[in-house]
Tab-separated table of C-alpha atoms and ligand atoms in Angstrom:
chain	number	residue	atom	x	y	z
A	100	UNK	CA	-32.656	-67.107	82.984
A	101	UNK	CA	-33.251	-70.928	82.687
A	102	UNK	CA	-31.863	-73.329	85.053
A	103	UNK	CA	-30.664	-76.809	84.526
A	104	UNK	CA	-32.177	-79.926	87.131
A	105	UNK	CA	-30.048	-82.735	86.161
A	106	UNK	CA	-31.891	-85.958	87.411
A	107	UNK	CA	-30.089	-88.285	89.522
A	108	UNK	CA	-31.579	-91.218	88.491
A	109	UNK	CA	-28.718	-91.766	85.290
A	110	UNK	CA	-25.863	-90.715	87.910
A	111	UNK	CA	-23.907	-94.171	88.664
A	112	UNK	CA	-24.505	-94.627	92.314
A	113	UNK	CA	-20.740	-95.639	93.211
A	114	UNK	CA	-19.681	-92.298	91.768
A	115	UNK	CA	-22.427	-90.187	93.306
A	116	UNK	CA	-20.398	-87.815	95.202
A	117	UNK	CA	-17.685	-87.141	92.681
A	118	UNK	CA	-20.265	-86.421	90.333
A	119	UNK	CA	-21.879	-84.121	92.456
A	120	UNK	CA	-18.872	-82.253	92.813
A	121	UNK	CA	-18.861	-81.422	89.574
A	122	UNK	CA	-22.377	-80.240	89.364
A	123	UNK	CA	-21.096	-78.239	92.385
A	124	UNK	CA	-18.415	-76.775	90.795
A	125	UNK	CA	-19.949	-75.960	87.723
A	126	UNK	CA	-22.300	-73.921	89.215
A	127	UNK	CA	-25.735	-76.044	89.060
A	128	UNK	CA	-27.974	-74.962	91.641
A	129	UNK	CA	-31.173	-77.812	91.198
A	130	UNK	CA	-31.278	-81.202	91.744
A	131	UNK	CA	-33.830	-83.523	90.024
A	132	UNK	CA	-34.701	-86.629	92.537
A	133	UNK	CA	-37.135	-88.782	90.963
A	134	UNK	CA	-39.427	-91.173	93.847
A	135	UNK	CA	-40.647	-93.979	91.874
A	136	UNK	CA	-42.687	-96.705	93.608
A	137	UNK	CA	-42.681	-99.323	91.153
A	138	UNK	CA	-46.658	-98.791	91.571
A	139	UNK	CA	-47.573	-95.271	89.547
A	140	UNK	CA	-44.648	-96.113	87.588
A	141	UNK	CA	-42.888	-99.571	86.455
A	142	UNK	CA	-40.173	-98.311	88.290
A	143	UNK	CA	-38.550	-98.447	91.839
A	144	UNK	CA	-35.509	-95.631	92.406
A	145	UNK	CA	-34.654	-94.099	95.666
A	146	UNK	CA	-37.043	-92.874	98.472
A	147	UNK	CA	-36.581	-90.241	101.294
A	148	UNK	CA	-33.501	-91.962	103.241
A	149	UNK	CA	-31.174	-91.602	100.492
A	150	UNK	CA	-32.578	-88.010	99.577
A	151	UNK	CA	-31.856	-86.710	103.249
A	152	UNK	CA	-28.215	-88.650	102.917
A	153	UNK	CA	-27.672	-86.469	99.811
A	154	UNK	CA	-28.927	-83.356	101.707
A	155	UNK	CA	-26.735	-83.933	104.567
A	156	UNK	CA	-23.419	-83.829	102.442
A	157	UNK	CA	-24.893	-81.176	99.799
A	158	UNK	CA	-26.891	-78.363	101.849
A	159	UNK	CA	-26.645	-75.691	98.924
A	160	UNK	CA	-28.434	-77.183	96.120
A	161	UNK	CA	-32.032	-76.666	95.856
A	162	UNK	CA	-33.528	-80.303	95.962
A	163	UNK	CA	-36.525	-80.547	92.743
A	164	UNK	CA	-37.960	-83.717	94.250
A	165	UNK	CA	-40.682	-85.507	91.556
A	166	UNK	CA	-42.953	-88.080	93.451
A	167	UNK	CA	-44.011	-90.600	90.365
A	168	UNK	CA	-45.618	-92.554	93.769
A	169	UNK	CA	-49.700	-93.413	93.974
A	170	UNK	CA	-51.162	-91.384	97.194
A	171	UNK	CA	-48.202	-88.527	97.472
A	172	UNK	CA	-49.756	-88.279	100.651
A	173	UNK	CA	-48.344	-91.017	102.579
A	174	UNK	CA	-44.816	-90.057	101.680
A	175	UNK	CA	-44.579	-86.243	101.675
A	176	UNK	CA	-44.105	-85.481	105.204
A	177	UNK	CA	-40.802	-87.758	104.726
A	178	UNK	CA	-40.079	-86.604	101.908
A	179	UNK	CA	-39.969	-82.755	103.486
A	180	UNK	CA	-38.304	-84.212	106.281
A	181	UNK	CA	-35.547	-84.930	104.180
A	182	UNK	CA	-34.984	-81.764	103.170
A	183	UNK	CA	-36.983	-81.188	99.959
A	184	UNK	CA	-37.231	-77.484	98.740
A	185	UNK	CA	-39.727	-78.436	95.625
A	186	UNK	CA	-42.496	-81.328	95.202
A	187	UNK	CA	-43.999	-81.621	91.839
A	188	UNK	CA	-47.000	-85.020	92.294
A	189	UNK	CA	-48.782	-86.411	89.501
A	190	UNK	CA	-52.702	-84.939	90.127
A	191	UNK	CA	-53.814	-88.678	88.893
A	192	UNK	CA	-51.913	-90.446	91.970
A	193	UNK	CA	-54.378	-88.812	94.561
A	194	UNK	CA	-57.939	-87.614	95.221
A	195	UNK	CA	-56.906	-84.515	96.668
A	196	UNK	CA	-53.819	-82.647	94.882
A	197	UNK	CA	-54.917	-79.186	96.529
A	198	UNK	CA	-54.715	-80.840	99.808
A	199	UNK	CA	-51.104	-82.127	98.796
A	200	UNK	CA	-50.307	-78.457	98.022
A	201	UNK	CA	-51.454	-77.332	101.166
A	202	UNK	CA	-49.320	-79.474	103.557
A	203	UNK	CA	-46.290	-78.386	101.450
A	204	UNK	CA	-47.225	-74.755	101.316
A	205	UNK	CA	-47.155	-75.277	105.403
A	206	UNK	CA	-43.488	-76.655	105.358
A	207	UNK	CA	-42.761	-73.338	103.402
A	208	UNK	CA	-41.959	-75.231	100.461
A	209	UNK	CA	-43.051	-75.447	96.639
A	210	UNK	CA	-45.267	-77.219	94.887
A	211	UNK	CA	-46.502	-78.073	91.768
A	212	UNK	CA	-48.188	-80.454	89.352
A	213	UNK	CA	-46.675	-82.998	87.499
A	214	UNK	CA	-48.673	-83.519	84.205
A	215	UNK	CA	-48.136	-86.908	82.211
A	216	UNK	CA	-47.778	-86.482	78.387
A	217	UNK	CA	-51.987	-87.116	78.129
A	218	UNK	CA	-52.798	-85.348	80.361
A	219	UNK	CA	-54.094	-81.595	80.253
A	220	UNK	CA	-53.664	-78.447	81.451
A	221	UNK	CA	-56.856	-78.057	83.019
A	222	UNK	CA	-55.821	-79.730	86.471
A	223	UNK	CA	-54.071	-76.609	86.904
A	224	UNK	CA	-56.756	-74.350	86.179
A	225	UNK	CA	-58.441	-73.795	89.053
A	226	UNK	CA	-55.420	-73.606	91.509
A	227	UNK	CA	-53.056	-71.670	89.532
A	228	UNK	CA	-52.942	-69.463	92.184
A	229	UNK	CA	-51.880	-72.577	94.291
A	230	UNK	CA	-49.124	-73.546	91.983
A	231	UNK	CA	-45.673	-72.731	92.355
A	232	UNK	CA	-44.198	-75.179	89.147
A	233	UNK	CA	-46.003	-76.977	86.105
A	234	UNK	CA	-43.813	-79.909	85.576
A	235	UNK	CA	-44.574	-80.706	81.753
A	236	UNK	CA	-43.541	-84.507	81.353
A	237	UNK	CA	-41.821	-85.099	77.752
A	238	UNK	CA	-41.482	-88.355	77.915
A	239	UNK	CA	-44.122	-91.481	80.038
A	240	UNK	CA	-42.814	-91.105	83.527
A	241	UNK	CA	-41.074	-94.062	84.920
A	242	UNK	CA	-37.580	-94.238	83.077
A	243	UNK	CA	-34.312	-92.189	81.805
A	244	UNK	CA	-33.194	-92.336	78.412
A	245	UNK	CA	-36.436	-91.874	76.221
A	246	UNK	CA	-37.392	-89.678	73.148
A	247	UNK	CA	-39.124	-86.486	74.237
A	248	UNK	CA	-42.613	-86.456	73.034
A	249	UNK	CA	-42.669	-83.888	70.344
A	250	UNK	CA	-46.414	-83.005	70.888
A	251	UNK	CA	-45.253	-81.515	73.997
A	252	UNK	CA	-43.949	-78.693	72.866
A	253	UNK	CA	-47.347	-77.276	72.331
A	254	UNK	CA	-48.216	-78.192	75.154
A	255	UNK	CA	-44.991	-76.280	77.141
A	256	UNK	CA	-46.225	-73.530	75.232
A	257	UNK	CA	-49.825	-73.487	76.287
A	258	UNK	CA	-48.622	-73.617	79.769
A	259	UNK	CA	-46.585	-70.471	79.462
A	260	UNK	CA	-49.430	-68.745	78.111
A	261	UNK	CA	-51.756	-69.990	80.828
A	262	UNK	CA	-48.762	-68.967	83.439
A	263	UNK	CA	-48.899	-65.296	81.934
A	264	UNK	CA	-51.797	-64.902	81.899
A	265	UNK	CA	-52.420	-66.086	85.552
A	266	UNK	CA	-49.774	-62.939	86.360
A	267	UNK	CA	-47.871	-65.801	88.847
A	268	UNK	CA	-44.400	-66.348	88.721
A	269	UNK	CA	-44.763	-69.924	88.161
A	270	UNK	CA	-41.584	-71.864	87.042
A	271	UNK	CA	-42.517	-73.999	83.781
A	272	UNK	CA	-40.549	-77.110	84.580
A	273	UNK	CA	-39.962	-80.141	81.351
A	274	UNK	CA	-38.632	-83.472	81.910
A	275	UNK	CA	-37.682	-86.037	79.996
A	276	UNK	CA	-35.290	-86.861	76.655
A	277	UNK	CA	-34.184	-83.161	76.607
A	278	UNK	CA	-30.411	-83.412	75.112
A	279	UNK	CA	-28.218	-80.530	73.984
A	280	UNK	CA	-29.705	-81.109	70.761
A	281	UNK	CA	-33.412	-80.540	71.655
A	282	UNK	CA	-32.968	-77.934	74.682
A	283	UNK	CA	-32.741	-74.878	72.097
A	284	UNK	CA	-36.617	-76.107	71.033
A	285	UNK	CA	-37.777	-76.267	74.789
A	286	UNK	CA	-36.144	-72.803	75.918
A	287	UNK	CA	-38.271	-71.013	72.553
A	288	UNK	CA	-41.720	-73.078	73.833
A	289	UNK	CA	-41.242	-71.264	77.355
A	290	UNK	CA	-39.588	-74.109	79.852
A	291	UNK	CA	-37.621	-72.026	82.466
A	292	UNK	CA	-36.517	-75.238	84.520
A	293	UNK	CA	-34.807	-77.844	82.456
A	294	UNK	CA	-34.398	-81.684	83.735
A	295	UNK	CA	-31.700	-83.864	82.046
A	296	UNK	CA	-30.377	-86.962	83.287
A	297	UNK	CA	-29.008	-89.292	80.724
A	298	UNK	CA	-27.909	-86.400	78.248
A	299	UNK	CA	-26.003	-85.320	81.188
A	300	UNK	CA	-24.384	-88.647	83.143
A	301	UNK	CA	-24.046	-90.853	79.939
A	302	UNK	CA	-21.655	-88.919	78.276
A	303	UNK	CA	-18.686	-86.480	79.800
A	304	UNK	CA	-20.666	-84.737	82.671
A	305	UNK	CA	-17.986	-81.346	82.442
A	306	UNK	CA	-18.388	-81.023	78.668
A	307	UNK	CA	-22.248	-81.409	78.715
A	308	UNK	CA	-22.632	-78.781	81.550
A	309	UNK	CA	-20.548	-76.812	79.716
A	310	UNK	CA	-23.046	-76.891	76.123
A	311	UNK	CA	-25.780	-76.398	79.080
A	312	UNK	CA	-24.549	-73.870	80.815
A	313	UNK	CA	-23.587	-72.372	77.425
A	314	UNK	CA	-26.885	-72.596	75.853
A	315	UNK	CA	-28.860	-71.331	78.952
A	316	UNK	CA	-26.829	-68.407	79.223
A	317	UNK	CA	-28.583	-66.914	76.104
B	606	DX5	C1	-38.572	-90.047	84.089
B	606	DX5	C2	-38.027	-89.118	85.119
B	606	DX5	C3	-36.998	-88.206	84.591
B	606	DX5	C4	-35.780	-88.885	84.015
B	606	DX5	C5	-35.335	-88.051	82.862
B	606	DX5	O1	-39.692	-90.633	84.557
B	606	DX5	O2	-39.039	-88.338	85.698
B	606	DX5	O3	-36.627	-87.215	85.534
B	606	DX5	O4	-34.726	-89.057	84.929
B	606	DX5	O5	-34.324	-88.721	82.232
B	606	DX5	P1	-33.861	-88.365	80.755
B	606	DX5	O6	-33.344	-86.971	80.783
B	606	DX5	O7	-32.818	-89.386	80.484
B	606	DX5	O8	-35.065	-88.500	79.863
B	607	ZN	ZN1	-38.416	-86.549	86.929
């Protein structure tokens, strides 16, 4: 069954802990933590102090971190110090991505590839067998709130095909502009890991885990 990441960045800061409550409570197991250095991405969120505040309160959900940071390097060991379980990099932010997937591998954690809507599937080619997630980005990484990119549905389901045929249980993760009204569309192309941030925060966060939860179910 698909599972649901909602991504923190749309949660309103001053009401982070109620509104992790009710992620809690309605059973969400994943947490999407976007790292944005306002370098890879026009964009500056939250780095690894705030992500090991949020693990300190909230040990039980699993903690999808996505580094949108040049040189993932420099950061990870923090960022696994804070208590990531998954790191999904973008392959163009660093020379070495296998190298990246290495030192996470050693922590005993996952990793995987973040690809931007351009870019291809062949990054993952050669180190599918090194590959824990394909993160499939739907929208240009660096804000909440946009239109998925429709031309990525082909592309979510040329990864599935590539992750069956690799005979790896890879988890095909998709992020950004999935709503309610879209997620039907990216469960048939093969996404088993489903970010949403604005769809979820902007409106009534019970109601729209309830049409997730409902729709993921089937
Ligand atoms: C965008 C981030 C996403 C973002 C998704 O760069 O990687 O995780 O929070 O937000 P929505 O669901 O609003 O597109
Ligand atoms: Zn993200």
């Amino acid at each position: 069954m698909a599972s649901l990441s909602p991504s923190l960045l749309a949660c309103n800061f001053f009401e982070l802990e109620k509104n992790l409550d009710i992620l809690k409570n309605k059973g969400i197991r994943y947490l999407h933590l976007d790292v944005m250095d306002g370098n890879f991405v026009p964009n500056i969120s939250f780095g690894p102090a705030i992500i090991k505040q949020i693990r300190e309160k909230y040990p039980e959900f699993i903690f999808d971190c996505h580094l949108m940071v040049n040189k993932p390097e420099n950061v990870i060991n923090d960022i696994l110090d804070a208590g990531a379980d998954i790191i999904t990099f973008h392959p163009e932010a660093t020379f070495h991505p296998h190298r990246i997937i290495q030192t996470v591998h050693k922590a005993g954690k996952k990793c995987g590839l973040a690809l931007n809507p351009s870019t291809g599937l062949e990054s993952c080619k050669y180190i599918i067998d090194d590959l824990d997630i394909i993160l499939v980005m739907s929208v240009n990484p660096g804000f909440g709130g946009q239109s998925f990119i429709e031309s990525q549905y082909l592309k979510l389901i040329d990864a599935r095909n590539m992750i069956k045929a690799s005979k790896k249980d890879i988890i095909l993760e998709v992020d950004g502009g999935v709503k309610t009204s879209n997620i039907d569309k990216v469960l048939e192309s093969g996404a088993d890991l489903i970010v949403s941030g604005s769809d979820v925060f902007n409106h009534n966060i019970e109601s729209q885990l309830d049409i997730y939860n409902q729709k993921l179910k089937r």
